[in-house]
Each structure stands twice: as structure tokens, then as C-alpha cells.
mmCIF file with all atom_site columns, C-alpha atoms in Angstrom:
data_model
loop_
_atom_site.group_PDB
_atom_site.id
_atom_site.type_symbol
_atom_site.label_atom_id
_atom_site.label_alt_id
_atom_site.label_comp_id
_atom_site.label_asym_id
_atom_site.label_entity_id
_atom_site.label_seq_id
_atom_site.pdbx_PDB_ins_code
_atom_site.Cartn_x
_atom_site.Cartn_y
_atom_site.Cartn_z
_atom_site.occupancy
_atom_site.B_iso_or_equiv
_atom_site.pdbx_formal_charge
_atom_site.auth_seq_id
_atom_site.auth_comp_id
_atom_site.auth_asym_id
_atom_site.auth_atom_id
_atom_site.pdbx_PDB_model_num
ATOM 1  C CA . UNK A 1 1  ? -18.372 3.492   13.918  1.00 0.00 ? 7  UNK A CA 1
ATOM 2  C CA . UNK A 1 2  ? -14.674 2.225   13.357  1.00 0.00 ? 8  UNK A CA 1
ATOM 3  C CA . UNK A 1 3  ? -11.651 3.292   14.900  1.00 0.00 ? 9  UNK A CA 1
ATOM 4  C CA . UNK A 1 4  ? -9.320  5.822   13.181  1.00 0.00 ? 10 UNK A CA 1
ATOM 5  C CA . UNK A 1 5  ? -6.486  3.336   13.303  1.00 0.00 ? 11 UNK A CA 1
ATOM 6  C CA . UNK A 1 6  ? -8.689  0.657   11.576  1.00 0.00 ? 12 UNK A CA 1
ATOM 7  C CA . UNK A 1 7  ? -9.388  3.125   8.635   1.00 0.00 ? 13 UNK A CA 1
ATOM 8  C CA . UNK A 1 8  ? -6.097  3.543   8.487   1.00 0.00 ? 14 UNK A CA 1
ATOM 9  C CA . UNK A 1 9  ? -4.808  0.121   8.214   1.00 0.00 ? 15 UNK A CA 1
ATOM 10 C CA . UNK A 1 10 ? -7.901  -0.694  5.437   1.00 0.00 ? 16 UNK A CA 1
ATOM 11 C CA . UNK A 1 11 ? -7.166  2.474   3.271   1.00 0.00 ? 17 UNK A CA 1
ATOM 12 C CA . UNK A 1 12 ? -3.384  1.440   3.289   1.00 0.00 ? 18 UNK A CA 1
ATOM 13 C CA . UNK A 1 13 ? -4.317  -2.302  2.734   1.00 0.00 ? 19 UNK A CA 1
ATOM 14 C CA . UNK A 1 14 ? -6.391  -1.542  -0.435  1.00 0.00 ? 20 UNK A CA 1
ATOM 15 C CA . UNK A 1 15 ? -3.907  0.915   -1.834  1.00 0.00 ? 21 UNK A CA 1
ATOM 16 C CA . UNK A 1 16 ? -1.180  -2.041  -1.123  1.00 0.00 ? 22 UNK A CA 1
ATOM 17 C CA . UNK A 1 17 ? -3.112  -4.556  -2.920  1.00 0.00 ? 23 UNK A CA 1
ATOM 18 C CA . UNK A 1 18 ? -3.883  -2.451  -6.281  1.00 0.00 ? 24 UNK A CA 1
ATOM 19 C CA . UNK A 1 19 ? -0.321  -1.345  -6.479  1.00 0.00 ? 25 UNK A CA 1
ATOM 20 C CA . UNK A 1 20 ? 0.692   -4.855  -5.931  1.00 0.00 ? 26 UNK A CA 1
ATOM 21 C CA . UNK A 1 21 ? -1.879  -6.662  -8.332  1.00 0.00 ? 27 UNK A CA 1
ATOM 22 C CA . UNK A 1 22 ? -1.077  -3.810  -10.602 1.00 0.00 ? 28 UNK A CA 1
ATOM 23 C CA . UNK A 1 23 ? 2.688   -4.492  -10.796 1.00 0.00 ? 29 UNK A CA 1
ATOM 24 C CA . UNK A 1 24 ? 2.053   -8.004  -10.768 1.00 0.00 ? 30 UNK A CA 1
ATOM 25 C CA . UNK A 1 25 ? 0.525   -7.565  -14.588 1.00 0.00 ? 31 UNK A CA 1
ATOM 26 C CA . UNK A 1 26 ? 3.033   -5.533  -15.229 1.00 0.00 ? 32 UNK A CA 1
ATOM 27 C CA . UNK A 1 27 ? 5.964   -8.138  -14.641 1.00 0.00 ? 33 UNK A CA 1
ATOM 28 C CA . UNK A 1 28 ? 3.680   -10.869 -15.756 1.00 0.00 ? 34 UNK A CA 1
ATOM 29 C CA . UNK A 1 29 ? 3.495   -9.258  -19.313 1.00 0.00 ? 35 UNK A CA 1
ATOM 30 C CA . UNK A 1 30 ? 7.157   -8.702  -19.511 1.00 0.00 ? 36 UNK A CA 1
ATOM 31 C CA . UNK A 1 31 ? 7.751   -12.177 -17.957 1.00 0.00 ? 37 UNK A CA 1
ATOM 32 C CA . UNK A 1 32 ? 10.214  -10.816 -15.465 1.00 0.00 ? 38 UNK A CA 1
ATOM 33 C CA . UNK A 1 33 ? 11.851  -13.651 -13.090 1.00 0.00 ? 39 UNK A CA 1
ATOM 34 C CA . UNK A 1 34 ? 11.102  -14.512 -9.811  1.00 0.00 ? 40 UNK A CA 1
ATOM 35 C CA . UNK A 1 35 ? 7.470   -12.785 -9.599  1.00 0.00 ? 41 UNK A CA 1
ATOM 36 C CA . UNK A 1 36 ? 6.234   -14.171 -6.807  1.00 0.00 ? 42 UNK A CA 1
ATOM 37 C CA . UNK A 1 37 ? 9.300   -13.349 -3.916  1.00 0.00 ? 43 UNK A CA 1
ATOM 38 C CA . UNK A 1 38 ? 9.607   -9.701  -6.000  1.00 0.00 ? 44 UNK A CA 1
ATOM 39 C CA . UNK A 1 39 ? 6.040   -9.057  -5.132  1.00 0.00 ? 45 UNK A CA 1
ATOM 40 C CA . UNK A 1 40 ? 5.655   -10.296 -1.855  1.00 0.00 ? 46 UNK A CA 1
ATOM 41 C CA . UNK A 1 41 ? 8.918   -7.990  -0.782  1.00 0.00 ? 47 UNK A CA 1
ATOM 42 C CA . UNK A 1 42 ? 6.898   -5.179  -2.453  1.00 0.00 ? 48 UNK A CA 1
ATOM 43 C CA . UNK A 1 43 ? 3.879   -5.745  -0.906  1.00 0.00 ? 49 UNK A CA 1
ATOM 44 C CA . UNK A 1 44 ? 5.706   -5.120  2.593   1.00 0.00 ? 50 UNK A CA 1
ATOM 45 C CA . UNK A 1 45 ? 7.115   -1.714  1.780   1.00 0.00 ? 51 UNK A CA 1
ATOM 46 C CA . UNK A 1 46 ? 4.469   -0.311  0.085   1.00 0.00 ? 52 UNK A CA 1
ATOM 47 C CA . UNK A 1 47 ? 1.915   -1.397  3.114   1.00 0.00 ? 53 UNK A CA 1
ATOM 48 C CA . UNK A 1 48 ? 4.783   0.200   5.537   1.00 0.00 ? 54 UNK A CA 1
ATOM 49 C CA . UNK A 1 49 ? 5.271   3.427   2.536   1.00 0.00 ? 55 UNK A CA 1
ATOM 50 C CA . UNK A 1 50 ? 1.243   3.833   2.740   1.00 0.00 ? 56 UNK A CA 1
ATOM 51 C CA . UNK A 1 51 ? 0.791   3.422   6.150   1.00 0.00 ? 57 UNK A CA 1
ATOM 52 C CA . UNK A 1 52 ? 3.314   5.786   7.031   1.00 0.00 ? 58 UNK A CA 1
ATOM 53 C CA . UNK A 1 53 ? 1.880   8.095   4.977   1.00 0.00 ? 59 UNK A CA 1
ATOM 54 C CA . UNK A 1 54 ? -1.521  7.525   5.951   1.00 0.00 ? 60 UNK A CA 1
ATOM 55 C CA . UNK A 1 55 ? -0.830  7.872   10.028  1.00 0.00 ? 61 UNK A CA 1
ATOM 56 C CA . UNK A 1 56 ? 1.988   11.020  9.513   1.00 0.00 ? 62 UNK A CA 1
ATOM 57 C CA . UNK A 1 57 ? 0.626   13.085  7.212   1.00 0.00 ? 63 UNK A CA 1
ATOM 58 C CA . UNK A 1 58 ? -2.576  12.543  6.327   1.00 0.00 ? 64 UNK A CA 1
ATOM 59 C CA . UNK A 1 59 ? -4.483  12.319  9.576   1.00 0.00 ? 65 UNK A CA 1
ATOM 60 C CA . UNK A 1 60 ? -3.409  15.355  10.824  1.00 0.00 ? 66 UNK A CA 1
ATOM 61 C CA . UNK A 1 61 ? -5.946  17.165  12.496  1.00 0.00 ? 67 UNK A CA 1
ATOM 62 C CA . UNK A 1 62 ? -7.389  20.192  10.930  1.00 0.00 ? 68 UNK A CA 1
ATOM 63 C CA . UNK A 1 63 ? -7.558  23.297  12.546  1.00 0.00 ? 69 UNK A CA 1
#
């Protein structure tokens, strides 16, 4: 059994990583600039955007 709070942070880790690794592709096939710092600044708000999410509206408990 694993904590509510760890399912949390996995689930928002994993949808983190495919949007990241998705968007990397993305810029990599248009061969934007500066990949690397654009993704890594993305990566942080959409882990903080997901977990957010995750904790304040999706765990609420059903009645």
C-alpha cells in the first residue's frame, strides 16, 4: 500500500514527462532554439500545473 501523496506525485511525474518528451519532438522537428533550457522551464510548471491539479481537484473525497 502507498501513500495518497506518493500517487500523487507519480501520476503527476508521468504526465510531466510525456508532455515534456512529447514537446521535446515537437521542437526537435521544427528545430526551434534553445531546446534544452525551454524544456527544462516546462518541465517545472507542468509538474507544479499537474500536481496542483492532481492534490485540488482531483482527490477530493467522494461523498
Amino acid at each position: 500500500m502507498t501513500s495518497p501523496i506518493v500517487k500523487i506525485l507519480l501520476r503527476s511525474l508521468v504526465a510531466t514527462l510525456i508532455f515534456v518528451v512529447l514537446y521535446g519532438i515537437y521542437m526537435a522537428i521544427g528545430r526551434q532554439p534553445g531546446i534544452a533550457g525551454t524544456l527544462a522551464v516546462l518541465a517545472a510548471f507542468s509538474f507544479a500545473a499537474n500536481l496542483m491539479v492532481e492534490r485540488v481537484f482531483l482527490s477530493r473525497p467522494r461523498a
